[in-house]
PDB file of C-alpha atoms in Angstrom:
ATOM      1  CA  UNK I   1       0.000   0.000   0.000  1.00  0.00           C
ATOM      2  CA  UNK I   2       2.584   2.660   1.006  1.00  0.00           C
ATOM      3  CA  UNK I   3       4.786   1.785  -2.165  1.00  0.00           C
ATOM      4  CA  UNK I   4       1.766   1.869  -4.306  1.00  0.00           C
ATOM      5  CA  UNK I   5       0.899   5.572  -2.972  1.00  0.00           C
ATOM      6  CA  UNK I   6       4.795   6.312  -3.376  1.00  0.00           C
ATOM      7  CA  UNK I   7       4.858   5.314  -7.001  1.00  0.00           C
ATOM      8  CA  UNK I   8       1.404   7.014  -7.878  1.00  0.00           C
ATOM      9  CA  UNK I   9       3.067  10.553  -6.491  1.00  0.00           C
ATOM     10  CA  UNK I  10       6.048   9.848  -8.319  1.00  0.00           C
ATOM     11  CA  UNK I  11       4.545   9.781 -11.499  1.00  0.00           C
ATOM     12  CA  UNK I  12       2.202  12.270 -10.692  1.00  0.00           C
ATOM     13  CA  UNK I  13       5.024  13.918 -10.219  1.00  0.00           C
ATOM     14  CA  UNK I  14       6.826  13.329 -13.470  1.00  0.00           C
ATOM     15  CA  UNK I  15       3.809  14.108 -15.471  1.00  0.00           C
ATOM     16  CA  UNK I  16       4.102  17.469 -13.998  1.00  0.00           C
ATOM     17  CA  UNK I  17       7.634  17.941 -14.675  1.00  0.00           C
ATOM     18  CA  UNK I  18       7.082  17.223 -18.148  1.00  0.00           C
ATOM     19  CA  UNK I  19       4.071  19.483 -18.907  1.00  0.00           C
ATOM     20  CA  UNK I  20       5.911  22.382 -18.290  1.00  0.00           C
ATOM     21  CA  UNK I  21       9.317  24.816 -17.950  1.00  0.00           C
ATOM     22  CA  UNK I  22       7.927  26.810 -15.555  1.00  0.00           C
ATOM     23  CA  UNK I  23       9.066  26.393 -12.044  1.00  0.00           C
ATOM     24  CA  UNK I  24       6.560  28.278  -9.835  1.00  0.00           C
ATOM     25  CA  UNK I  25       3.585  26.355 -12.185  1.00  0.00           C
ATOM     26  CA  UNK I  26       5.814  22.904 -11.407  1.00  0.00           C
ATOM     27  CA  UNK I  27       6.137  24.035  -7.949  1.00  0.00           C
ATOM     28  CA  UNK I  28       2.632  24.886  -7.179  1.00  0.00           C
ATOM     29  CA  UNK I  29       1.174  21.602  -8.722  1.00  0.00           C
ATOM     30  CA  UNK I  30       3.949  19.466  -6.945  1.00  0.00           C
ATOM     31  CA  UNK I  31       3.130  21.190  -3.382  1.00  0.00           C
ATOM     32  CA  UNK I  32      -0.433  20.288  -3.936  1.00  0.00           C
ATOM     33  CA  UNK I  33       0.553  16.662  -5.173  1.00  0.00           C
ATOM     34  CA  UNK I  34       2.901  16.534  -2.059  1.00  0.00           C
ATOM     35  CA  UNK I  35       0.005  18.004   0.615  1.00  0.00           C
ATOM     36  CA  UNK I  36      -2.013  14.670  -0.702  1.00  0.00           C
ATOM     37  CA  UNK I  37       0.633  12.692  -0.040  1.00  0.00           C
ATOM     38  CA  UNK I  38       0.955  13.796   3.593  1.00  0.00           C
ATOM     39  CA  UNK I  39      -2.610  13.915   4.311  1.00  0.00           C
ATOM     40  CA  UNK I  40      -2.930  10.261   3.150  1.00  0.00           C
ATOM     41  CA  UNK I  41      -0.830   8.715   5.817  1.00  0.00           C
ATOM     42  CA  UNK I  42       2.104   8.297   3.666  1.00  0.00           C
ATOM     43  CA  UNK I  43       4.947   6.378   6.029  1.00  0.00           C
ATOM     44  CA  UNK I  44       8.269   6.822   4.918  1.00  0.00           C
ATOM     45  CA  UNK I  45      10.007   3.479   5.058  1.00  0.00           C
ATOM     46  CA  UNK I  46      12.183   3.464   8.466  1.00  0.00           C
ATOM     47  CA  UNK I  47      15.675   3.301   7.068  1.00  0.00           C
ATOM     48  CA  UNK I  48      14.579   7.091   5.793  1.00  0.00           C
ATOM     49  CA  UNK I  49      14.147   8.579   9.237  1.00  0.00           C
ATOM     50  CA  UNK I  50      17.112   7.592  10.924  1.00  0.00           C
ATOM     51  CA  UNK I  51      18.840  10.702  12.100  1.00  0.00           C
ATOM     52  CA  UNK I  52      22.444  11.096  12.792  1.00  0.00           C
ATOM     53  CA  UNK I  53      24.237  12.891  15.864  1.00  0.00           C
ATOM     54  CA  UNK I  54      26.704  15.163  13.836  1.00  0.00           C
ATOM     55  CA  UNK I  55      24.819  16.714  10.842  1.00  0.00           C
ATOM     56  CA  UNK I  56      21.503  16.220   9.081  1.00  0.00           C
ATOM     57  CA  UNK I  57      21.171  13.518   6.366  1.00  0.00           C
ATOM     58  CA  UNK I  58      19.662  12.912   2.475  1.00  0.00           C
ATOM     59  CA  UNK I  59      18.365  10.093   1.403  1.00  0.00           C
ATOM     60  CA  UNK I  60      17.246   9.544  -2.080  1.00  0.00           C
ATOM     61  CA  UNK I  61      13.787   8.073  -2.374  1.00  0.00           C
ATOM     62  CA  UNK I  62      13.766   8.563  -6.087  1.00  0.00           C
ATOM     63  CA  UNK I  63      16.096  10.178  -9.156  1.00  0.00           C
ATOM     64  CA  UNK I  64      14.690  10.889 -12.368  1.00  0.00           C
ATOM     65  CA  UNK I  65      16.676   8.221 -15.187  1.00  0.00           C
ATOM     66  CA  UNK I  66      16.884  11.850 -17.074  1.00  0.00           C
ATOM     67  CA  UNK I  67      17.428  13.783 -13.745  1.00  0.00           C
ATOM     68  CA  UNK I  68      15.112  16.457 -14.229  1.00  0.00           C
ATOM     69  CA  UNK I  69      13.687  15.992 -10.538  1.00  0.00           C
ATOM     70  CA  UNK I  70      14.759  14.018  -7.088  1.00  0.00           C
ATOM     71  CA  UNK I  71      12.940  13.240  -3.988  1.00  0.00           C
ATOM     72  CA  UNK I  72      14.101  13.092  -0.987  1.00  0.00           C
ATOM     73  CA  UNK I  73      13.703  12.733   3.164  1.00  0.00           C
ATOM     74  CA  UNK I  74      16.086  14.964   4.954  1.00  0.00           C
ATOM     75  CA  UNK I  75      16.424  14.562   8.710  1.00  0.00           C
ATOM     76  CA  UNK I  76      18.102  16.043  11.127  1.00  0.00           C
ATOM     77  CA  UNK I  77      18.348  15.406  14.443  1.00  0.00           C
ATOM     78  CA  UNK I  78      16.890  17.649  17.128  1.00  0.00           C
ATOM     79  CA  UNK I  79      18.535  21.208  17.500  1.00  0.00           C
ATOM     80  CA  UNK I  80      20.459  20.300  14.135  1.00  0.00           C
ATOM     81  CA  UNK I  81      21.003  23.379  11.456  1.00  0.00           C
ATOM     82  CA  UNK I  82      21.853  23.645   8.037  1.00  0.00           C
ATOM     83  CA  UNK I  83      24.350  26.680   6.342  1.00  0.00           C
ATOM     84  CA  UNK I  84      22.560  29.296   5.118  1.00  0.00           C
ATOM     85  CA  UNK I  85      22.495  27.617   1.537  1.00  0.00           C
ATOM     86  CA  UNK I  86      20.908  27.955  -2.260  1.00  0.00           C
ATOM     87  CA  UNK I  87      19.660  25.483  -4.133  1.00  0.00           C
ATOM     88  CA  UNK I  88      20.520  26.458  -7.784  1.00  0.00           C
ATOM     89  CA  UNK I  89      16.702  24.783  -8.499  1.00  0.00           C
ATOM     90  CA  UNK I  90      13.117  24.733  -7.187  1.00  0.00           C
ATOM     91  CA  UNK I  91      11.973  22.498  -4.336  1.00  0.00           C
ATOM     92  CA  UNK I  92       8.893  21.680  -2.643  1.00  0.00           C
ATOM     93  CA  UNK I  93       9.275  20.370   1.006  1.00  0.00           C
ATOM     94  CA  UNK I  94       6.854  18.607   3.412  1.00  0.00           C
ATOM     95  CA  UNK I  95       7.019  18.448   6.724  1.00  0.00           C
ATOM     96  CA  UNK I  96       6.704  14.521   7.542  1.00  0.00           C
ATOM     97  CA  UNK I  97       7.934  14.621  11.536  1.00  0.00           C
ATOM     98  CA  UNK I  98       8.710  17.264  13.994  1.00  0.00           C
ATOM     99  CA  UNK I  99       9.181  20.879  13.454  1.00  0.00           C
ATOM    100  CA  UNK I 100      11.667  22.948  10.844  1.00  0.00           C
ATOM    101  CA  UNK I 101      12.322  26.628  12.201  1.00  0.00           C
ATOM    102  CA  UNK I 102      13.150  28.410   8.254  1.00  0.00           C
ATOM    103  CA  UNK I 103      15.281  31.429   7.941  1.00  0.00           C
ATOM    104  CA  UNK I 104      14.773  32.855   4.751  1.00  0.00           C
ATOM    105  CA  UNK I 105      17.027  35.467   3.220  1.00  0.00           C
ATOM    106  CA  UNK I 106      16.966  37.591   0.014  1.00  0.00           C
ATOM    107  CA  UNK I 107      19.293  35.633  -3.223  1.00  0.00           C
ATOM    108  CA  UNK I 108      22.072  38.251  -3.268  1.00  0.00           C
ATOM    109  CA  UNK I 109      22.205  39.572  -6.344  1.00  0.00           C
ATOM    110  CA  UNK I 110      25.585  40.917  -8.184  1.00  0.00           C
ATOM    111  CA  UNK I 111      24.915  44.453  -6.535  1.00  0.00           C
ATOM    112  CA  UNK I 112      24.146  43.065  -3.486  1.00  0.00           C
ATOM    113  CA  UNK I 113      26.706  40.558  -3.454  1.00  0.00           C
ATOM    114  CA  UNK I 114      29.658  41.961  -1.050  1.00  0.00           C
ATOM    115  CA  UNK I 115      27.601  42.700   1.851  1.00  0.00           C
ATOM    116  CA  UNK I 116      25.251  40.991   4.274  1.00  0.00           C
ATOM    117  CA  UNK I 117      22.690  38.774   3.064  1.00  0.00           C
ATOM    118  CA  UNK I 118      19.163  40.539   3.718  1.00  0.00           C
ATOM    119  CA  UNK I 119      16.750  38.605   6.288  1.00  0.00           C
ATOM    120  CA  UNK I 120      13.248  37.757   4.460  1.00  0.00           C
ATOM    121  CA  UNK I 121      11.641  35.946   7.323  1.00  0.00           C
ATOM    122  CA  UNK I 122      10.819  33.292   9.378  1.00  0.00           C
ATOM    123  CA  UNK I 123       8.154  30.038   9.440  1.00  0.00           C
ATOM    124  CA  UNK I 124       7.941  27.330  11.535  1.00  0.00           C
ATOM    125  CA  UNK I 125       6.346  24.640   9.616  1.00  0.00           C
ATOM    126  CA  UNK I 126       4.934  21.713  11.683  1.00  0.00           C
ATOM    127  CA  UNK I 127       4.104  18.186  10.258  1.00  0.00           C
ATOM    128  CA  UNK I 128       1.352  17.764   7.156  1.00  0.00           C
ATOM    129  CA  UNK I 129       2.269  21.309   6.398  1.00  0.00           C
ATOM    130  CA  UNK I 130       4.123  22.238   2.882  1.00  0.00           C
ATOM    131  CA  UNK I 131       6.340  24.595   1.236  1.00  0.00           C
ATOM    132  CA  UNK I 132       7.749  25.948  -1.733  1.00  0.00           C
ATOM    133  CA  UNK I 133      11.100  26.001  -0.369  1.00  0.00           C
ATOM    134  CA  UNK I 134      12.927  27.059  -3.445  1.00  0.00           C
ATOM    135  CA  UNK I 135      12.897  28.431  -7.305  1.00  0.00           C
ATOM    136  CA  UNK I 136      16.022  30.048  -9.073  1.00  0.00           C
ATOM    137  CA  UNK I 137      15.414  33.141  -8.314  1.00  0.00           C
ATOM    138  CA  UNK I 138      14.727  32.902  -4.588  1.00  0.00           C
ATOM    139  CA  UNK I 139      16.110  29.983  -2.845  1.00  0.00           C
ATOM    140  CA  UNK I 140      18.319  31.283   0.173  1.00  0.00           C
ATOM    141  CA  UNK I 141      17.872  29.973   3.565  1.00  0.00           C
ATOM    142  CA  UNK I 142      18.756  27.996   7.009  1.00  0.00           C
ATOM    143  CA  UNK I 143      16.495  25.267   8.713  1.00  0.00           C
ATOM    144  CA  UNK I 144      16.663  24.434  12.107  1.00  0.00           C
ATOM    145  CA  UNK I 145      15.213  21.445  13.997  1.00  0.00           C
ATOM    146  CA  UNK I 146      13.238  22.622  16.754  1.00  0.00           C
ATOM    147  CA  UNK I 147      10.853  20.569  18.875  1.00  0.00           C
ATOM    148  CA  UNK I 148      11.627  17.172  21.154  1.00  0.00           C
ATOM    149  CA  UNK I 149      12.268  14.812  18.470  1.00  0.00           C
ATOM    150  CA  UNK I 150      14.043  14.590  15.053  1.00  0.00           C
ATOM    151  CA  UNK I 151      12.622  17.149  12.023  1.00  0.00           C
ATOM    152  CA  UNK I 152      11.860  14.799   8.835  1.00  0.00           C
ATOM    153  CA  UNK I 153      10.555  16.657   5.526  1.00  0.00           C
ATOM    154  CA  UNK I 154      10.022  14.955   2.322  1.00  0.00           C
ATOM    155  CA  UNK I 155      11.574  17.329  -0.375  1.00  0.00           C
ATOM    156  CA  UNK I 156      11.004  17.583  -4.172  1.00  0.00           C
ATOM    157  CA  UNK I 157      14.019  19.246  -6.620  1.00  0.00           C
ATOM    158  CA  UNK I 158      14.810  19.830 -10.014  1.00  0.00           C
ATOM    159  CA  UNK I 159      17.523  18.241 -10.823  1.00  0.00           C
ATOM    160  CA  UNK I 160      19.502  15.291  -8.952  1.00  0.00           C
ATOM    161  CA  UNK I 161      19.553  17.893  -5.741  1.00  0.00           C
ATOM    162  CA  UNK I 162      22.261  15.251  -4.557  1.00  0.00           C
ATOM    163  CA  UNK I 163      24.859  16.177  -7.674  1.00  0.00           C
ATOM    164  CA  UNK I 164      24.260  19.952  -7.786  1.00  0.00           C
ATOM    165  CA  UNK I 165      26.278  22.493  -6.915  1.00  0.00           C
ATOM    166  CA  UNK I 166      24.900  24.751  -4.435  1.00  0.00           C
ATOM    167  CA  UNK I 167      26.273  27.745  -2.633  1.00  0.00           C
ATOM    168  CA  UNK I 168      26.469  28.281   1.663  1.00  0.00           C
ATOM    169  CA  UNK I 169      26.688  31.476   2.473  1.00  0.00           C
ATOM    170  CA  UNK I 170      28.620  33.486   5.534  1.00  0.00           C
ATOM    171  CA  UNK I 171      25.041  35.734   6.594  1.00  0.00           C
ATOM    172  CA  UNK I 172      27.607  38.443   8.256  1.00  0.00           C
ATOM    173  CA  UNK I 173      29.326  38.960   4.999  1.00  0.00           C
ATOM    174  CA  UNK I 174      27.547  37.550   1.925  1.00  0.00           C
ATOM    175  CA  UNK I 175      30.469  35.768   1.219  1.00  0.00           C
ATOM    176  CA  UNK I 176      29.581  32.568  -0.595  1.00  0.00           C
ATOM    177  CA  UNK I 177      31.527  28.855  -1.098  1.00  0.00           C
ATOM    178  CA  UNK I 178      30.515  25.971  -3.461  1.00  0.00           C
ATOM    179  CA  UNK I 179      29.603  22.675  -1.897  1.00  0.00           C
ATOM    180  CA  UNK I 180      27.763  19.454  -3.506  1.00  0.00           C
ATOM    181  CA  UNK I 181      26.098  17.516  -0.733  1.00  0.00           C
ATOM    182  CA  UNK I 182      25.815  14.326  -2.010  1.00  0.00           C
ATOM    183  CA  UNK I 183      23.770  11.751  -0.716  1.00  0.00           C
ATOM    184  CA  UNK I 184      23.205   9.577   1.991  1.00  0.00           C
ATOM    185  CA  UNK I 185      22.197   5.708   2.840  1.00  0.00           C
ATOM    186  CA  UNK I 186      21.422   3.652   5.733  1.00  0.00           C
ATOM    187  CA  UNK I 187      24.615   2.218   5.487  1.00  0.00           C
ATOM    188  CA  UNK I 188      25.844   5.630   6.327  1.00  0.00           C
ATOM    189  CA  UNK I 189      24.244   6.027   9.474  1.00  0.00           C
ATOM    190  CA  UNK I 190      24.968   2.781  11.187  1.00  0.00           C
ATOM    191  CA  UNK I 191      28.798   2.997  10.583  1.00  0.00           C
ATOM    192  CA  UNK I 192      28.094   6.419  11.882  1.00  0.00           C
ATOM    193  CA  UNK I 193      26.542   5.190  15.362  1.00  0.00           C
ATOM    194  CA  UNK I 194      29.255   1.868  15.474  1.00  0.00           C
ATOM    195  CA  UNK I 195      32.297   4.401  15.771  1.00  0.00           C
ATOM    196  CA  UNK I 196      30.565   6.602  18.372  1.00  0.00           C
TER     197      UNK I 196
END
């Protein structure tokens, strides 16, 4: 049953991503698609909601064969926070478990680029409730987990969000530094816990 809803929001999903180049029409559609999802009952299968003590974790639930979109679960542990970071895509995210605290900030622009980043606000987003976290031209921000047990959203990207490159960003100073984050497994996480 939970595969079968899985696979019918995946290609749901890829239907949309086909039908169209625009991002905030892809990203509207996919929120609603993911909002179903989540109100369903969806459960994530438990090797994707295993947190990790020293930073927050990807794991792929699907990539595109063509890459045009990834889904993922992200988790991070309680009191865990990201970089202030881009995306270089859109996303949709979901929350699945706990609570995300989101800083948002302004996508510095090349006038704007030498200087502080601009706060745009903050959300808490509890679980059932979805964003659009991301599109190209605004897609700046920091989560934290907040709450008494691990924050787990289930995020939609363009792209293979795994192989992108992405920028983190120094909030004092604007100054900004290339990363890929890659992808996690299962695997990951238990050799993780064994040498702790």
């Amino acid at each position: 049953m939970q595969l079968d809803r899985l696979k019918a929001f995946i290609e749901d999903v890829g239907l949309v991503v086909r039908s169209t180049d625009d991002e905030h029409e892809i990203t509207a559609r996919v929120a609603e698609r993911l909002s179903a999802l989540l109100a369903d009952g969806y459960r994530l299968p438990p090797e994707a909601t295993r947190s990790a003590p020293e930073r927050h974790l990807t794991y792929p639930l699907y990539i595109a064969p063509d890459e045009s979109w990834s889904l993922a679960s992200v988790v991070w542990d309680m009191g865990q926070r990201t970089k202030v970071h881009s995306h270089e895509t859109w996303g949709v995210a979901g929350i699945y478990a706990g609570v995300e605290h989101e800083t948002r900030y302004l996508k510095p622009t090349a006038s704007t680029a030498s200087g502080p980043l601009t706060p745009a606000g903050e959300t808490r987003w509890a679980p059932g409730q979805v964003t659009v976290c991301c599109t190209t031209d605004d897609d700046v921000h920091a989560v934290t987990a907040v709450g008494s047990e691990p924050t787990i959203g289930i995020h939609v990207y363009g792209g293979n969000i795994g192989t992108i490159r992405r920028r983190s960003y120094d909030p004092a100073t604007g100054e900004a530094n290339w990363f890929v984050s890659g992808w996690d497994s299962a695997e990951d996480v238990s050799r993780a816990r064994a040498s702790s």
